[in-house]
Amino acid sequence: MEEEISLRELIEVILEGKWIIIAVSIVSVFFAGVLSFFVLSEKYEARANIMFDKKFVEQQGLSLESYKELVATHARFEAVYDELQLDSSNYTVNSLKKAVKTELNNDSNQIMITVSGENPEAIQKIANQLASNSVVDFRKRLIDDKERELLREERLLDSITVELEETPKLLGTTEIREGAHVIQIPQINPQFEKLATRWDEANHNVSQLQAEKEYLEQSLQTGGKGLYIMLHPAPLPVEAVAPRKMLNVAIAGVLGFMASVFLVFFRDFWRKTKPNQELGS
């Protein structure tokens, strides 16, 4: 019976203060709507992706985390800032760094570069320029690595060539008599055979590395299509990601309702509680 009376009292308190609840909720929704639709600036996001060939990553043992760190270097931001000639009233190098977020997706072997801002065209250019510069640098690093590998193999080939020239091919001959005929069979030097095999392998490696280096250079000159590191440019963002207007209004309505209900119950408590009762308790 006491529970029914308490519930009834609660409902009566809410009904008595219903206009306060309605008014506070409406005001909260109104101000949230004004802020979201007319005061707060819309923010957009542009995202460019740098994708790495999975087999190539596995073969080379690349660390995508290290490549991710190279995207967001201070020198990289300075280069983008100068190349795009960004307005100093809108961007500085430091504010540009804060507007850019880099993420790594190991499952798809890609680095995601996300730029946020109020100007869709500007952030699209920033995202694509930053990603493009990074991809060009990464591809050049591949060529540099290939050149160093080629140089090591060429030195090895030269060393084997010198050693091969100084090693006699034949140790002598062996005579075999067949009746009246004498057949002389040359004895091949085993060391010469080993060096010849090594020379063939080194020469093959040099030819293969040279072809790979030329392929990398040609791919770099033609935009890099089909190369191990590929760029997916950021499209022009058309929908703002913030503020989330309807969500803000809905949250403001819920918070306004909760605050107004608390206010109504507090007012009822203040009215019904006498000072002498508080002191006596």
XYZ file of C-alpha atoms in Angstrom, residues 18-177:
160
model
C 4.832 19.288 -16.103
C 5.078 22.808 -17.518
C 8.505 23.238 -15.998
C 9.589 19.926 -17.540
C 8.153 20.890 -20.922
C 9.651 24.372 -20.821
C 13.153 23.262 -19.812
C 13.151 20.475 -22.400
C 12.024 22.849 -25.172
C 14.609 25.463 -24.205
C 17.360 22.829 -24.165
C 16.355 21.538 -27.579
C 16.091 25.094 -28.922
C 19.546 26.160 -27.796
C 21.099 22.892 -28.987
C 19.436 23.389 -32.371
C 20.634 26.979 -32.675
C 24.204 25.999 -31.745
C 24.272 22.975 -34.034
C 22.605 24.515 -37.088
C 23.683 28.175 -36.938
C 26.677 28.667 -34.602
C 28.984 25.654 -34.784
C 30.994 25.355 -37.982
C 30.656 22.224 -40.051
C 33.715 19.983 -40.124
C 34.634 17.569 -42.886
C 37.075 14.700 -43.219
C 39.128 13.686 -46.248
C 40.874 10.306 -46.211
C 43.633 9.020 -48.494
C 44.913 5.444 -48.270
C 48.410 4.129 -48.912
C 48.230 0.421 -49.699
C 51.144 -2.025 -49.583
C 51.270 -5.257 -51.572
C 50.805 -8.085 -49.069
C 53.255 -10.518 -50.681
C 55.852 -7.791 -51.012
C 55.455 -6.840 -47.348
C 55.893 -10.454 -46.304
C 58.914 -10.995 -48.564
C 60.697 -7.809 -47.549
C 59.750 -7.983 -43.869
C 58.619 -4.360 -43.931
C 57.478 -2.615 -40.786
C 54.309 -0.728 -41.675
C 54.500 1.029 -38.310
C 57.785 2.644 -39.330
C 56.250 3.769 -42.621
C 53.309 5.212 -40.687
C 55.684 7.272 -38.550
C 57.408 8.584 -41.681
C 54.103 9.976 -42.993
C 53.682 12.385 -40.084
C 57.176 13.864 -39.790
C 57.614 17.593 -39.282
C 59.593 17.874 -42.516
C 56.751 16.207 -44.417
C 54.220 18.730 -43.069
C 56.519 21.631 -43.904
C 56.842 20.378 -47.475
C 53.059 20.065 -47.886
C 52.526 23.506 -46.339
C 54.964 25.117 -48.795
C 53.848 23.148 -51.862
C 50.168 23.985 -51.398
C 50.957 27.571 -50.321
C 48.402 27.361 -47.541
C 46.966 30.591 -46.162
C 48.768 31.423 -42.908
C 45.520 32.848 -41.495
C 43.931 29.384 -41.728
C 46.880 27.041 -41.260
C 50.264 26.862 -39.657
C 52.570 23.866 -39.755
C 51.568 22.992 -36.169
C 47.841 23.375 -36.801
C 48.268 21.258 -39.929
C 49.851 18.497 -37.851
C 46.897 18.619 -35.428
C 44.411 18.356 -38.311
C 46.000 15.153 -39.616
C 45.491 11.690 -38.140
C 47.333 8.594 -39.375
C 46.045 5.088 -38.701
C 47.401 1.657 -39.528
C 45.301 -1.276 -40.700
C 47.455 -4.396 -40.559
C 44.677 -6.603 -41.931
C 44.572 -4.755 -45.251
C 48.220 -3.540 -45.166
C 47.326 0.098 -45.540
C 48.013 3.426 -43.892
C 45.018 5.762 -43.659
C 45.637 9.520 -43.666
C 42.641 11.514 -42.428
C 42.540 15.312 -42.536
C 39.765 17.238 -40.789
C 38.753 20.844 -41.332
C 36.056 23.270 -42.393
C 37.051 23.612 -46.063
C 36.387 20.394 -48.053
C 38.571 21.389 -51.010
C 41.503 22.375 -48.797
C 41.532 19.219 -46.696
C 41.206 17.062 -49.819
C 44.297 18.719 -51.293
C 46.206 18.349 -48.012
C 45.346 14.660 -47.653
C 46.286 13.849 -51.253
C 49.473 15.919 -51.235
C 50.644 14.377 -47.964
C 49.844 10.871 -49.185
C 51.390 11.477 -52.624
C 54.634 12.840 -51.144
C 54.813 9.892 -48.778
C 54.263 7.348 -51.555
C 56.936 8.952 -53.766
C 59.373 8.927 -50.855
C 58.554 5.299 -50.004
C 59.071 4.238 -53.633
C 62.392 6.084 -53.766
C 63.418 4.234 -50.642
C 62.624 0.977 -52.420
C 64.841 2.027 -55.329
C 67.634 3.052 -52.955
C 67.400 -0.280 -51.165
C 67.461 -2.079 -54.515
C 70.522 -0.086 -55.593
C 72.383 -1.008 -52.423
C 71.450 -4.653 -52.874
C 72.559 -4.499 -56.519
C 75.867 -2.908 -55.545
C 76.595 -5.670 -53.038
C 75.825 -8.347 -55.625
C 77.993 -6.640 -58.271
C 80.913 -6.508 -55.855
C 80.446 -10.195 -55.135
C 80.359 -10.940 -58.857
C 83.593 -8.975 -59.427
C 85.260 -10.825 -56.581
C 84.237 -14.223 -57.993
C 85.351 -13.162 -61.485
C 88.850 -12.290 -60.246
C 89.099 -15.532 -58.318
C 87.815 -17.487 -61.310
C 90.430 -15.952 -63.605
C 93.182 -16.951 -61.196
C 91.940 -20.536 -60.859
C 93.037 -23.050 -63.516
C 90.207 -24.787 -65.273
C 92.055 -28.045 -65.826
C 94.245 -30.053 -63.483
C 95.625 -32.181 -66.301
C 94.493 -35.065 -68.468
C 93.816 -38.738 -67.957
C 94.777 -41.216 -70.682
C 92.558 -44.156 -71.469
C 93.797 -46.809 -73.919
